[in-house]
Coordinates of C-alpha atoms in Angstrom, one line a residue:
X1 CA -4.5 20.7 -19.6
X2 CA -8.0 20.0 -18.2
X3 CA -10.2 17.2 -19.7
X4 CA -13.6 16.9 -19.2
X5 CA -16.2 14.2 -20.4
X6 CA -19.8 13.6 -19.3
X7 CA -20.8 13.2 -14.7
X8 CA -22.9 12.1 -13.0
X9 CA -24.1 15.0 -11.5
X10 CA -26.6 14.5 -8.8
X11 CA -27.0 11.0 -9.9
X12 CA -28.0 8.1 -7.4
X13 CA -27.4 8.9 -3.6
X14 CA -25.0 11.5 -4.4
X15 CA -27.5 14.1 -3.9
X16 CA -27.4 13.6 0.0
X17 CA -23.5 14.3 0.0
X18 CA -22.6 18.1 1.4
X19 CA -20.4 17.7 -2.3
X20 CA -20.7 16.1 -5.6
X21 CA -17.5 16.1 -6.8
X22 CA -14.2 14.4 -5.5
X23 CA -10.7 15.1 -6.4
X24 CA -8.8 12.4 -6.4
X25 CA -5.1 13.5 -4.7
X26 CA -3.3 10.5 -5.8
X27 CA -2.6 8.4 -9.3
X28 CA -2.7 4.2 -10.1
X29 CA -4.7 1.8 -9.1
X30 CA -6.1 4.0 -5.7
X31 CA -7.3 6.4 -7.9
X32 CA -9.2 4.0 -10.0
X33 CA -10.6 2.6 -6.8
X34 CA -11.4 5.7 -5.5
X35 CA -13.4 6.9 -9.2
X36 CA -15.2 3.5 -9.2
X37 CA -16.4 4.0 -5.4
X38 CA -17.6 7.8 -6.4
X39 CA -19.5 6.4 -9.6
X40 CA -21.1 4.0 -7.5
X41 CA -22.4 6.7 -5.0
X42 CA -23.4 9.3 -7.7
X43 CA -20.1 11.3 -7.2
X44 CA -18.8 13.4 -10.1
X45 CA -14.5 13.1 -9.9
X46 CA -12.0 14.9 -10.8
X47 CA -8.2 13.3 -11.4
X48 CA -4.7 14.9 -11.3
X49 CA -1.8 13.8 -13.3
X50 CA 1.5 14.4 -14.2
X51 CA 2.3 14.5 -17.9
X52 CA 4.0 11.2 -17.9
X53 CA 0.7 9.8 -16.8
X54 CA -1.7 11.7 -19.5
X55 CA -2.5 8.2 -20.9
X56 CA -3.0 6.3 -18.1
X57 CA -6.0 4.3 -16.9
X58 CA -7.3 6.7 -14.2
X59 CA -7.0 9.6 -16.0
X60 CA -9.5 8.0 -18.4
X61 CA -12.0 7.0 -15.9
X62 CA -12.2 10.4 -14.3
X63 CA -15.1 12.9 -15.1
X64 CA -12.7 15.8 -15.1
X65 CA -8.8 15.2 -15.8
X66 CA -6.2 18.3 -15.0
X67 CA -2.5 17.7 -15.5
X68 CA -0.8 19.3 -13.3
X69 CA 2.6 21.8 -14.2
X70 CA 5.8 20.7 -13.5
X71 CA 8.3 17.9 -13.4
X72 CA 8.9 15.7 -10.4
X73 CA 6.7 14.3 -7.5
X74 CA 7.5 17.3 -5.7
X75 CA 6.0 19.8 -8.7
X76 CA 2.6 17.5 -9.1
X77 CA 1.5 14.7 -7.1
X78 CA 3.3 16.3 -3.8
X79 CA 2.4 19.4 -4.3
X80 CA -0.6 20.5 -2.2
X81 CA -1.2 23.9 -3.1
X82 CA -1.6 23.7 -6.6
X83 CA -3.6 20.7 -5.8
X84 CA -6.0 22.7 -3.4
X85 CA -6.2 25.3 -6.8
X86 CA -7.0 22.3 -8.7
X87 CA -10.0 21.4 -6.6
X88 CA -11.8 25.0 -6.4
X89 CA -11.1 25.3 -10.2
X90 CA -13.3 22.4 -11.0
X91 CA -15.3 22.9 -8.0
X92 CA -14.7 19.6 -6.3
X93 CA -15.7 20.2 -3.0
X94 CA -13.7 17.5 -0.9
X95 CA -10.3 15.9 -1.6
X96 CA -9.5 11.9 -1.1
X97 CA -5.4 11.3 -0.9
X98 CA -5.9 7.6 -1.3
X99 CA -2.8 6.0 0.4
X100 CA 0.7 7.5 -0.2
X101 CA 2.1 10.9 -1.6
X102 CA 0.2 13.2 0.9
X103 CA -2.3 11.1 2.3
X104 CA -0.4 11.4 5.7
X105 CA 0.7 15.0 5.6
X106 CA -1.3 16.4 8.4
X107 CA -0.6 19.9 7.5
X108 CA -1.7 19.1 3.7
X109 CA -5.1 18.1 5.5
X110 CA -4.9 21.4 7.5
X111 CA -4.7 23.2 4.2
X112 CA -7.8 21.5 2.6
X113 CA -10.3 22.2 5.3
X114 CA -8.8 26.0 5.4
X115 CA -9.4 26.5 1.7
X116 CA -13.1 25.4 2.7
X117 CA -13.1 21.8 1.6
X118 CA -13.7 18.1 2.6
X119 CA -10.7 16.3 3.8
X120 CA -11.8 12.4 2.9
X121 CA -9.5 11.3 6.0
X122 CA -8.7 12.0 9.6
X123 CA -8.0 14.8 11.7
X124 CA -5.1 16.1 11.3
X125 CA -4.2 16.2 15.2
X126 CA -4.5 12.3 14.6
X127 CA -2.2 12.0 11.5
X128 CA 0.3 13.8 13.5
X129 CA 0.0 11.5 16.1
X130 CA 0.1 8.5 14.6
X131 CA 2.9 9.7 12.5
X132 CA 5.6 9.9 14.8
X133 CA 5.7 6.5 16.1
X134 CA 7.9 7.8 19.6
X135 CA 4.7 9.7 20.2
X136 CA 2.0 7.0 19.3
X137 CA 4.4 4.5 21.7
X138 CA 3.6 6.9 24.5
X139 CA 0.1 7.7 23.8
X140 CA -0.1 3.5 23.2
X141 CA 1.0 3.0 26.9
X142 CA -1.4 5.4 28.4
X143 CA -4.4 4.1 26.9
X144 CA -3.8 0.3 27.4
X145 CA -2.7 -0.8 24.2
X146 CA 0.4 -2.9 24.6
X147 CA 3.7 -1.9 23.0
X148 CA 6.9 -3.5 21.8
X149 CA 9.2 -2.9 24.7
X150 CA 11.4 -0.5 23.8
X151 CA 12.7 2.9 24.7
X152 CA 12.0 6.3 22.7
X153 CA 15.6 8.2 23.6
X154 CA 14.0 11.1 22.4
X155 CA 17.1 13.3 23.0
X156 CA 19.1 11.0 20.9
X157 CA 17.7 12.6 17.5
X158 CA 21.4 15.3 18.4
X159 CA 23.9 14.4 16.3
X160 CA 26.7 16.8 18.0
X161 CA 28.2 19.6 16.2
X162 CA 25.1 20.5 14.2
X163 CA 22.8 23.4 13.6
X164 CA 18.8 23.8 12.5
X165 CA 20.2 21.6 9.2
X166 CA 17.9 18.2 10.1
X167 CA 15.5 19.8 12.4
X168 CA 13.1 16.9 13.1
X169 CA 9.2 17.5 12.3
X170 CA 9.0 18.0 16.2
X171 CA 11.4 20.8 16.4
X172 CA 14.1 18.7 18.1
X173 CA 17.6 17.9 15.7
X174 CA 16.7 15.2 13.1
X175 CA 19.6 13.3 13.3
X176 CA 21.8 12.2 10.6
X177 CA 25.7 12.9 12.4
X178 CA 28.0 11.4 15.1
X179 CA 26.1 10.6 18.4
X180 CA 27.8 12.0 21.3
X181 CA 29.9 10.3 24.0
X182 CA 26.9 10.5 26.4
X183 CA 24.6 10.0 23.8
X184 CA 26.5 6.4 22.7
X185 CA 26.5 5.3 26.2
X186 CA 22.6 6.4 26.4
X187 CA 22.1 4.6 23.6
X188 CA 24.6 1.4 24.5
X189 CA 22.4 1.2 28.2
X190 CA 18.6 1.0 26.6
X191 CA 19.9 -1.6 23.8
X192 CA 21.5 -3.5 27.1
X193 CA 17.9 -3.1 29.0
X194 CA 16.0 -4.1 26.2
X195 CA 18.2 -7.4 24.6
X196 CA 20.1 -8.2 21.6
X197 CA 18.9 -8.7 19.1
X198 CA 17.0 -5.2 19.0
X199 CA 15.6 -3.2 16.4
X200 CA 16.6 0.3 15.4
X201 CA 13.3 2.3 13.6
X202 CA 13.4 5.9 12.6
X203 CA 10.3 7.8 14.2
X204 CA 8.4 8.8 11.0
X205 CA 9.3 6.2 9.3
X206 CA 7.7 3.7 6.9
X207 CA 8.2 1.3 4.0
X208 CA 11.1 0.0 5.9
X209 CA 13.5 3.0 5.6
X210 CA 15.2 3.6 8.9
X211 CA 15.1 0.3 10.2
X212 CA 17.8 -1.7 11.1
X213 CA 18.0 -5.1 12.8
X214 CA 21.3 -4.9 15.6
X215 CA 22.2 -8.7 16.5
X216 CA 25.4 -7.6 18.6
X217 CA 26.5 -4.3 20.8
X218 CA 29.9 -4.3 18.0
X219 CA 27.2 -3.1 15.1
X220 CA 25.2 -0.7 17.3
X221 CA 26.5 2.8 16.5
X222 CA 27.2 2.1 13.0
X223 CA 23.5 1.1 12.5
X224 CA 22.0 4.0 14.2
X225 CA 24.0 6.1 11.9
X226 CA 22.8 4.6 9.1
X227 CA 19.2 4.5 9.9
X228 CA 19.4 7.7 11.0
X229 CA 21.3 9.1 8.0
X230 CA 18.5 7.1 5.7
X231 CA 15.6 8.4 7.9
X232 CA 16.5 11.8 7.6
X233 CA 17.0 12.1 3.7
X234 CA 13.2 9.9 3.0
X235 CA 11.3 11.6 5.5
X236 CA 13.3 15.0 6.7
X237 CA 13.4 13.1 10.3
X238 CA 16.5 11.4 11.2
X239 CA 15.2 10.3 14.9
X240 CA 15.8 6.8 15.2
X241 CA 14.6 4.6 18.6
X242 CA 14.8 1.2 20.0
X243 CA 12.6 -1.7 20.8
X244 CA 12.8 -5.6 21.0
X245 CA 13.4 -7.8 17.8
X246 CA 10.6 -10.3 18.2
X247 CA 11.7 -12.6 15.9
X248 CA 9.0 -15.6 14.5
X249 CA 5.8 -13.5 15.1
X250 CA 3.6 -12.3 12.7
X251 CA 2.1 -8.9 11.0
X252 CA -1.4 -8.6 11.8
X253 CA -3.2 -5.7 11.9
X254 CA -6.7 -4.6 12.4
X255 CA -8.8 -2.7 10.3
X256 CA -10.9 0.0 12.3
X257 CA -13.7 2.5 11.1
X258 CA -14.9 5.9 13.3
X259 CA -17.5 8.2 12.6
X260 CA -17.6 11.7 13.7
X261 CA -20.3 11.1 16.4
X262 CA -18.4 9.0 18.5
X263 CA -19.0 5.8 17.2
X264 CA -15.6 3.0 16.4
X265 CA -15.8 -0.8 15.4
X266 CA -13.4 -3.0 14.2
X267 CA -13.7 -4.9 10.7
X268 CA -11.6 -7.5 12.0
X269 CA -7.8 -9.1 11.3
X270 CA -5.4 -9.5 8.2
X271 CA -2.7 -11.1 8.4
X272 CA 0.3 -9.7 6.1
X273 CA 3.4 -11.1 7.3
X274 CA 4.8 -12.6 3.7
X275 CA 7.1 -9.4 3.2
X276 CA 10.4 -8.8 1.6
X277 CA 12.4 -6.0 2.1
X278 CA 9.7 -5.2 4.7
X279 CA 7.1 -4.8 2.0
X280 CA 4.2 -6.9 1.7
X281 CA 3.7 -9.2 -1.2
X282 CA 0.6 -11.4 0.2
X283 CA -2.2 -10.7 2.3
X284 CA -4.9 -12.8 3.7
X285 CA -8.1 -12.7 6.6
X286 CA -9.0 -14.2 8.7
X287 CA -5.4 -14.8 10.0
X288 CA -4.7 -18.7 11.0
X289 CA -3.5 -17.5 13.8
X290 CA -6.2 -15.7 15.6
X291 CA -9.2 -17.1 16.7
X292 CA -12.3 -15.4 18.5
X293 CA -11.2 -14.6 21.7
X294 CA -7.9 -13.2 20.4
X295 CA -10.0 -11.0 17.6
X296 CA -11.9 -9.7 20.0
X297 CA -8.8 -8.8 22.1
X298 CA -6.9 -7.2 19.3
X299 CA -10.2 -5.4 17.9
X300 CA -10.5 -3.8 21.6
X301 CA -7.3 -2.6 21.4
X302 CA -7.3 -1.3 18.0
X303 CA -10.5 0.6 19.0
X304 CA -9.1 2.0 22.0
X305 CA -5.8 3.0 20.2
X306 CA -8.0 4.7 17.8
X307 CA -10.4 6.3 20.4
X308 CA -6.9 8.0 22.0
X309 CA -6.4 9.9 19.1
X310 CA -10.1 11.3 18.3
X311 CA -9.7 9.3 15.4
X312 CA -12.4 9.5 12.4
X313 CA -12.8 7.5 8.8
X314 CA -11.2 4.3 8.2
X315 CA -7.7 3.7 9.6
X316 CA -5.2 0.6 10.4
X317 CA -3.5 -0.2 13.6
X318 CA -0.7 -3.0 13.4
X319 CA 0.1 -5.2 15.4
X320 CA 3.1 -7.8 16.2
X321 CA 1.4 -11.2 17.3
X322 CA 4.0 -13.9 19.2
X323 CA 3.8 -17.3 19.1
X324 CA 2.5 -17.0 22.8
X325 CA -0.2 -14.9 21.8
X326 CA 1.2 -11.4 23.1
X327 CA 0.0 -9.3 20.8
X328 CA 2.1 -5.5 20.3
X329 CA 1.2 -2.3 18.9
X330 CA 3.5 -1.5 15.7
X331 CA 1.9 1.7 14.6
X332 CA -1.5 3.5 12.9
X333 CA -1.8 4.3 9.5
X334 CA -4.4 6.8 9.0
X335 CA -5.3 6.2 5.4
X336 CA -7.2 3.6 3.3
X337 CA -4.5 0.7 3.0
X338 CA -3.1 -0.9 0.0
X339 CA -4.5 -4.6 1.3
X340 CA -8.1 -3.2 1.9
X341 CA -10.0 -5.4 -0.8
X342 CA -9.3 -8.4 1.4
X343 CA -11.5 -6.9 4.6
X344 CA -14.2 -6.0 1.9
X345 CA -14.5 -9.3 0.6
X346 CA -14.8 -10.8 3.9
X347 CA -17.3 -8.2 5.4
X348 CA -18.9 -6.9 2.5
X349 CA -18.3 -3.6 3.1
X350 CA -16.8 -1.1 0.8
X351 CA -14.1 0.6 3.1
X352 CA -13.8 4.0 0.2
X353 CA -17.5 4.3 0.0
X354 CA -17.4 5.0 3.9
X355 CA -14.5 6.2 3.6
X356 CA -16.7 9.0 1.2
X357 CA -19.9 8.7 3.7
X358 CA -18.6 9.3 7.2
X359 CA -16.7 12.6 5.6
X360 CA -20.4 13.7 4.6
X361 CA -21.0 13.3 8.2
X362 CA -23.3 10.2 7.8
X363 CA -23.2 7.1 10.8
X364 CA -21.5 4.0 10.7
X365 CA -23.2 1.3 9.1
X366 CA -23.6 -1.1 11.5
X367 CA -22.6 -1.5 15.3
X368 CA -19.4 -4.3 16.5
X369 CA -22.2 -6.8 17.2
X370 CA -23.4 -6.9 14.1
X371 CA -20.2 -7.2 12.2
X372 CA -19.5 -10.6 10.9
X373 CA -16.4 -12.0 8.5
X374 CA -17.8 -14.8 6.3
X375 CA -15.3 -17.3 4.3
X376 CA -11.8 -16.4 3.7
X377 CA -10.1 -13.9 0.9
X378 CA -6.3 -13.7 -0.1
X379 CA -4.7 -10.7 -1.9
X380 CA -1.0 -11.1 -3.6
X381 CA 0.4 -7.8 -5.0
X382 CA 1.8 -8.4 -8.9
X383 CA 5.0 -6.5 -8.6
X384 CA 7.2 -5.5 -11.6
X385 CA 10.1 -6.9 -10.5
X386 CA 12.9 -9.9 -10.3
X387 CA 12.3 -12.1 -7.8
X388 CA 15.7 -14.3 -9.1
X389 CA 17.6 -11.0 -8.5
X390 CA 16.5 -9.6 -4.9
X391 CA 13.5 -8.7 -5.7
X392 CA 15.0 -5.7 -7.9
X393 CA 12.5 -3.5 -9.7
X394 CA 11.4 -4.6 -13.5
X395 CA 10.6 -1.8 -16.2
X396 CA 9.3 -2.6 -19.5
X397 CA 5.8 -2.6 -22.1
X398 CA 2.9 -4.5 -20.7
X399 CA 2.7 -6.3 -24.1
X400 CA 0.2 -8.9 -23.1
X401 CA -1.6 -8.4 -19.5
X402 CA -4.3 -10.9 -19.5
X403 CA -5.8 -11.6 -16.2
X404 CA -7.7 -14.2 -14.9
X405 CA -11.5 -13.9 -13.8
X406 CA -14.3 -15.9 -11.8
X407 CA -16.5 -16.1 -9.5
X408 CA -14.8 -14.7 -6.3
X409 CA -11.8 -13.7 -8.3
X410 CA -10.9 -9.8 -8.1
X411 CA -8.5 -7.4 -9.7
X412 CA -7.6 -4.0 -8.4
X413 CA -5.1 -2.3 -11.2
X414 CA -4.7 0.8 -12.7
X415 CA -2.9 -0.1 -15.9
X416 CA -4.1 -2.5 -19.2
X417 CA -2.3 -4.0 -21.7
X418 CA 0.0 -1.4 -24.0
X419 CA 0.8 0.3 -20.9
X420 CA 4.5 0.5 -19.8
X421 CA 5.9 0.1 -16.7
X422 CA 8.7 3.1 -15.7
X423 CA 10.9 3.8 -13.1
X424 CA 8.7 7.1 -12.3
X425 CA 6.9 5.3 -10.0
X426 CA 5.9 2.4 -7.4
X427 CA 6.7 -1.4 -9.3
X428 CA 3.4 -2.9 -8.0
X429 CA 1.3 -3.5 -11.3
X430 CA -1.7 -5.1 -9.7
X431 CA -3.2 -6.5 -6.3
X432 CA -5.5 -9.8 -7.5
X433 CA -8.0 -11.0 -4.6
X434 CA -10.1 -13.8 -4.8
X435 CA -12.8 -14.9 -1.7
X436 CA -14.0 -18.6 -0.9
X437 CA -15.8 -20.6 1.9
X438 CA -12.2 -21.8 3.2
X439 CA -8.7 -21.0 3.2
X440 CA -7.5 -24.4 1.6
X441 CA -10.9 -22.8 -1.2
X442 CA -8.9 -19.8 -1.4
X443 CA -5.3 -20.9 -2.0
X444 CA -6.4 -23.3 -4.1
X445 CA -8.3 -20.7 -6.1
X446 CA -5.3 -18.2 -5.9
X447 CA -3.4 -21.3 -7.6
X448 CA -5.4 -21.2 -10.3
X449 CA -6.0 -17.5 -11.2
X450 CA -2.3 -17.0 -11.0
X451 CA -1.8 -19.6 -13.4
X452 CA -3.9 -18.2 -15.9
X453 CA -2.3 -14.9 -15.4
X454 CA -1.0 -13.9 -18.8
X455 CA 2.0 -10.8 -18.6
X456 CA 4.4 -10.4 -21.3
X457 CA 7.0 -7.8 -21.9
X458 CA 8.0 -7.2 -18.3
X459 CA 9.6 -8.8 -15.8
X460 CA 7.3 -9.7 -12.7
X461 CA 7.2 -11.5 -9.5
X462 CA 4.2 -14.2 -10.9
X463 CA 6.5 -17.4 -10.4
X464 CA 7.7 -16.4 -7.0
X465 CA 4.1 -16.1 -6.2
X466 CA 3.0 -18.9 -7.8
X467 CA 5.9 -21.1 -5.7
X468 CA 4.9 -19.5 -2.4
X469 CA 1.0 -20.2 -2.9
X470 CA 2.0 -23.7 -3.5
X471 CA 4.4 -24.0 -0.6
X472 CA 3.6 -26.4 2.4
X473 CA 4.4 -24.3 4.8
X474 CA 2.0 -22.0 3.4
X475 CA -0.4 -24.1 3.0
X476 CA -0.1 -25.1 7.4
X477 CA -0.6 -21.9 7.9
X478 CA 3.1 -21.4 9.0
X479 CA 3.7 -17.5 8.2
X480 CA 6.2 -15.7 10.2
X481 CA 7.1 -12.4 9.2
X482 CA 10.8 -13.9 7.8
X483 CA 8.8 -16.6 6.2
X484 CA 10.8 -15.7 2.3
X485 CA 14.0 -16.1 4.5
X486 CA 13.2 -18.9 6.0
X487 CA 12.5 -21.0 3.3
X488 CA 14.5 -19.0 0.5
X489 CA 17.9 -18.6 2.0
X490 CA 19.8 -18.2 -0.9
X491 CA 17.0 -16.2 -2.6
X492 CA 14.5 -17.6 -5.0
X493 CA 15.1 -18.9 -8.4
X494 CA 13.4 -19.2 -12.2
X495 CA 12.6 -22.7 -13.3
X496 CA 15.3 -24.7 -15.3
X497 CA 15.6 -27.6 -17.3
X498 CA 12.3 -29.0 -17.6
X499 CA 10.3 -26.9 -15.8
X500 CA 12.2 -23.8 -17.5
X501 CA 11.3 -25.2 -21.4
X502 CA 8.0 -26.2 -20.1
X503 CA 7.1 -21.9 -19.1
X504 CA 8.4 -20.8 -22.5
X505 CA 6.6 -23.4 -24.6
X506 CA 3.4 -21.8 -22.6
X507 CA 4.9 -18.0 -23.4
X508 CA 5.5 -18.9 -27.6
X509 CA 1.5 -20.7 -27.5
X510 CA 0.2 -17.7 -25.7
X511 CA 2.5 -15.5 -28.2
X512 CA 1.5 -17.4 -31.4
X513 CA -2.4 -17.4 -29.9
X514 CA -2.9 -14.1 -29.6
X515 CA -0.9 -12.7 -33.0
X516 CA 1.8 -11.0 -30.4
X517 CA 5.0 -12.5 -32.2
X518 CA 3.0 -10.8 -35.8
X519 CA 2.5 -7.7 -34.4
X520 CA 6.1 -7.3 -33.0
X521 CA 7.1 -8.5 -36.7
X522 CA 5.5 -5.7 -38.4
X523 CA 6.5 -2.8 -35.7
X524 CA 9.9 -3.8 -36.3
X525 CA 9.6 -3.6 -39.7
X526 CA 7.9 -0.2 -39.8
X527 CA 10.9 0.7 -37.9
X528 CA 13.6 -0.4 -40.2
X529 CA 11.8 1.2 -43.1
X530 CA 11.3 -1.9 -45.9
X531 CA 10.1 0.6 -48.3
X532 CA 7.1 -0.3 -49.6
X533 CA 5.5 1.8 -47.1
X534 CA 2.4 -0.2 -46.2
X535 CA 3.3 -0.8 -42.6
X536 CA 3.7 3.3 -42.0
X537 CA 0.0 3.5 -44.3
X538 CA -1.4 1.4 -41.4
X539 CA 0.2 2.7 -38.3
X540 CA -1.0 6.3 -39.5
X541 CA -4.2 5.6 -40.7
X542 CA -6.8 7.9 -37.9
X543 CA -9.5 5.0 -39.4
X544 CA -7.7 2.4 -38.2
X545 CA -9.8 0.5 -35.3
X546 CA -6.6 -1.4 -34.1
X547 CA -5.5 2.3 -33.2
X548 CA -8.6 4.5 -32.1
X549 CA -10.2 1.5 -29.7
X550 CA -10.1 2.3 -26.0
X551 CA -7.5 0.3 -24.4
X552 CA -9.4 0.3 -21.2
X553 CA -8.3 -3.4 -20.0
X554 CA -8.6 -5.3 -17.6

């Protein structure tokens, strides 16, 4: 089904774009990012959608909407070629992935530029060489940057007695079987060389699948199966290698942006080291750890790592920072990152819209010496989930979703209250951001917009966050990358007693306030059928207000 409501055609600046319409290869919040950025610059958009997304938030905001045939991520949001068709049939002439899905497939990049359009993104050479981390390691080392030690095994992807069935993204056997005897001693050797503990990580891996932390030789083999097994089933690559477990450091990675005339500056550091289950669940830049000489150090290297690769657009490297100030090269992601909002709100520059400009062509905005970061920003991600049980995803209706706002005070979402949260798709609901002079301004200010943070009807991680903004540790500035372990050993836990009768009394005010515990009344009624009939009379009534309003909120 194709949608189509009123563009912007030729508006504003877009007239100096080589297109004027963008397809949007992605779904959520991005893609409500991505349509704001394009409105902004005069830039029609086009969105794709599944049909269990038809009435979600971006598929609203978009000037053109197309669902796309099929069931499955593999029949719409992963499936390039009907994706490509999508984008000549409305005549979008470039193609933004936003992050996920197949904003790293490098032959899905190949593919648009064939069928004559505008990949918003890098080189494809570069996503494939970024994407296998054995081969960034390698190209790391030869241009200076400095690297987890570690060793790459390549040959070790063999599991023995195997055919084609696995074949790695390289050609070579993807792994997933019984090492051999010379493999296991191969493998036995570089894990003695490097150092228990050590850290097994599958090759094109991501997300934290394929990685598993060895403490003693006893567990090694066993762990390499499993990471390998697990790499091979998410990402069709079962090669797994090994480097050094630096325990205590921190996730910092810098943000990098490259025009196609040669030109690559650095936007400076964020810091994302609060992570469970090797996810992220809080952001923030400047990092307390890095000062000027050390930004300076890591920006050089994130140029030069980009530099090796001919990269162009905007792009990430990561880095592992020690508590000795050795910084280590963790990998490239070449693609707009979820925690992005937090370099715009220190810089002041929109990362999509030049994301948008340097695929037109156009020059980087400024040079590195006129770059500055002024005050300090903080992004948490609102995850539907249970903190109390593992962090184990949450479904449900967003029957209140009432978020704060401010000066400085930000919210990047792509759902509004009515919406429902399913187990189609990634839990995170929402990433809020606030920016202040200081970082005790900011936490403080984080404080308070998460405490005015109304959601109802679905489980979500809002009191974990609340108890880690508040912690001291925090607060010092203390954030290793096992910071939730550290300080929640036994995993976190809801209020009780006091504190526990204290949230609900909040929940049944905010209920009562807003007329939620009514309107629950009456759709349980309609349901049950009282038989007077005047609940259905209302519900089906096309005049109804309560039913035709837009629902467009936050």
């Amino acid at each position: 089904m194709m949608i189509e409501r009123g563009g912007l055609v030729g508006a504003g600046s877009g007239q100096a774009f080589p297109y004027d319409k963008v397809l949007i290869a992605n779904r959520g919040e991005i893609a409500c990012r991505i349509i704001r950025a394009c409105n902004e610059l005069g830039l029609e958009t086009v969105a794709i959608y599944a049909g269990n997304d038809a009435d979600s938030l971006f598929v609203e905001m978009a000037g053109t909407a197309v669902e796309l045939p099929g069931e499955g991520l593999s029949e719409t949001y992963l499936n390039g070629e009907t994706i490509i068709e999508v984008a000549q049939l409305t005549g979008a002439g470039a193609i933004h992935p936003g992050f996920g899905f197949l904003s790293e497939r490098a032959d899905f990049a190949r593919d648009v530029t064939a069928a004559g359009l505008i990949w918003i993104g890098p080189p494809p050479e570069a996503i494939d060489s970024m994407g296998d981390k054995m081969t960034a390691r390698v190209l790391m080392r030869k241009a200076g940057v400095p690297v987890i030690p570690g060793e790459e095994l390549e040959n070790l992807g063999q599991p023995d007695g195997s055919d084609d069935a696995g074949r790695g993204r390289d050609g070579g056997m993807g792994g997933g079987g019984e090492l051999s005897d010379s493999h296991r001693a191969e493998l036995e050797a570089a894990a003695d060389r490097i150092g228990y503990p050590i850290l097994l990580k599958a090759s094109a891996g991501g997300g934290g699948k394929g990685m598993r932390v060895v403490e003693h030789p006893d567990g090694l083999h066993e762990a390499w199966a499993s990471a390998s097994r697990e790499a091979l089933t998410a990402f069709g690559d079962g090669r797994v290698y090994v480097e050094r477990l630096l325990t205590g450091s921190r996730h910092v990675e810098i943000q990098v942006l490259a025009d196609a005339h040669g030109n690559t500056i650095h936007l400076g550091e964020r810091e994302c080291s609060i992570q469970r289950r090797h996810q992220k669940v809080l952001e923030e830049s400047p990092s307390t750890a890095v000062d000027e000489y050390l930004r300076t150090a890591m920006g050089e290297a994130a140029v030069a790592a980009a530099k090796a690769v001919n990269y162009v657009g905007a792009g990430t490297v990561e880095f592992l920072l020690a508590d000795s100030g050795e910084f280590f090269f963790l990998e490239m992601n070449t693609r707009i990152q979820v925690e992005h909002p937090i370099t715009e709100m220190v810089t002041g520059i929109d990362l999509v819209q030049e994301q948008l400009r340097i695929a037109a062509g156009r020059y980087l905005p400024l040079t590195q010496e006129k770059m500055e970061m002024t005050g300090h920003a903080i992004e948490v991600r609102l995850y539907a989930e249970d903190p109390a049980a593992g962090f184990l995803p949450a479904i449900g209706p967003l029957a209140m979703f009432r978020a704060p706002i401010g000066d400085g005070v930000r919210l990047d979402t792509g759902v509004r209250e009515g919406d429902s949260i399913t187990p189609d798709y990634d839990p995170m609901i929402a990433k809020l951001i606030v920016h202040a002079e200081t970082r005790s301004e900011a936490i403080e200010k984080m404080i308070k917009a998460i405490g005015e943070f109304i959601v109802l009807g679905c489980q979500t991680n809002i009191g974990f966050l609340a108890d880690l903004l508040a912690h001291p540790a925090f607060a010092a500035g203390q954030t290793p990358t096992n910071f939730i372990d550290i300080h929640w050993p036994d995993g976190w836990a809801r209020p009780s007693g006091p504190e526990l009768m204290e949230t609900l009394a909040g929940c049944a005010a905010a209920a009562e306030a807003f007329g939620l515990a009514k309107a629950s009344t009456l759709h349980a009624g309609a349901g049950e059928g009282d038989g007077d009939g005047d609940d259905e009379a209302l519900r089906g009534d096309v005049h109804n207000p309560f039913l035709r309003i837009g629902r467009r909120f936050p």
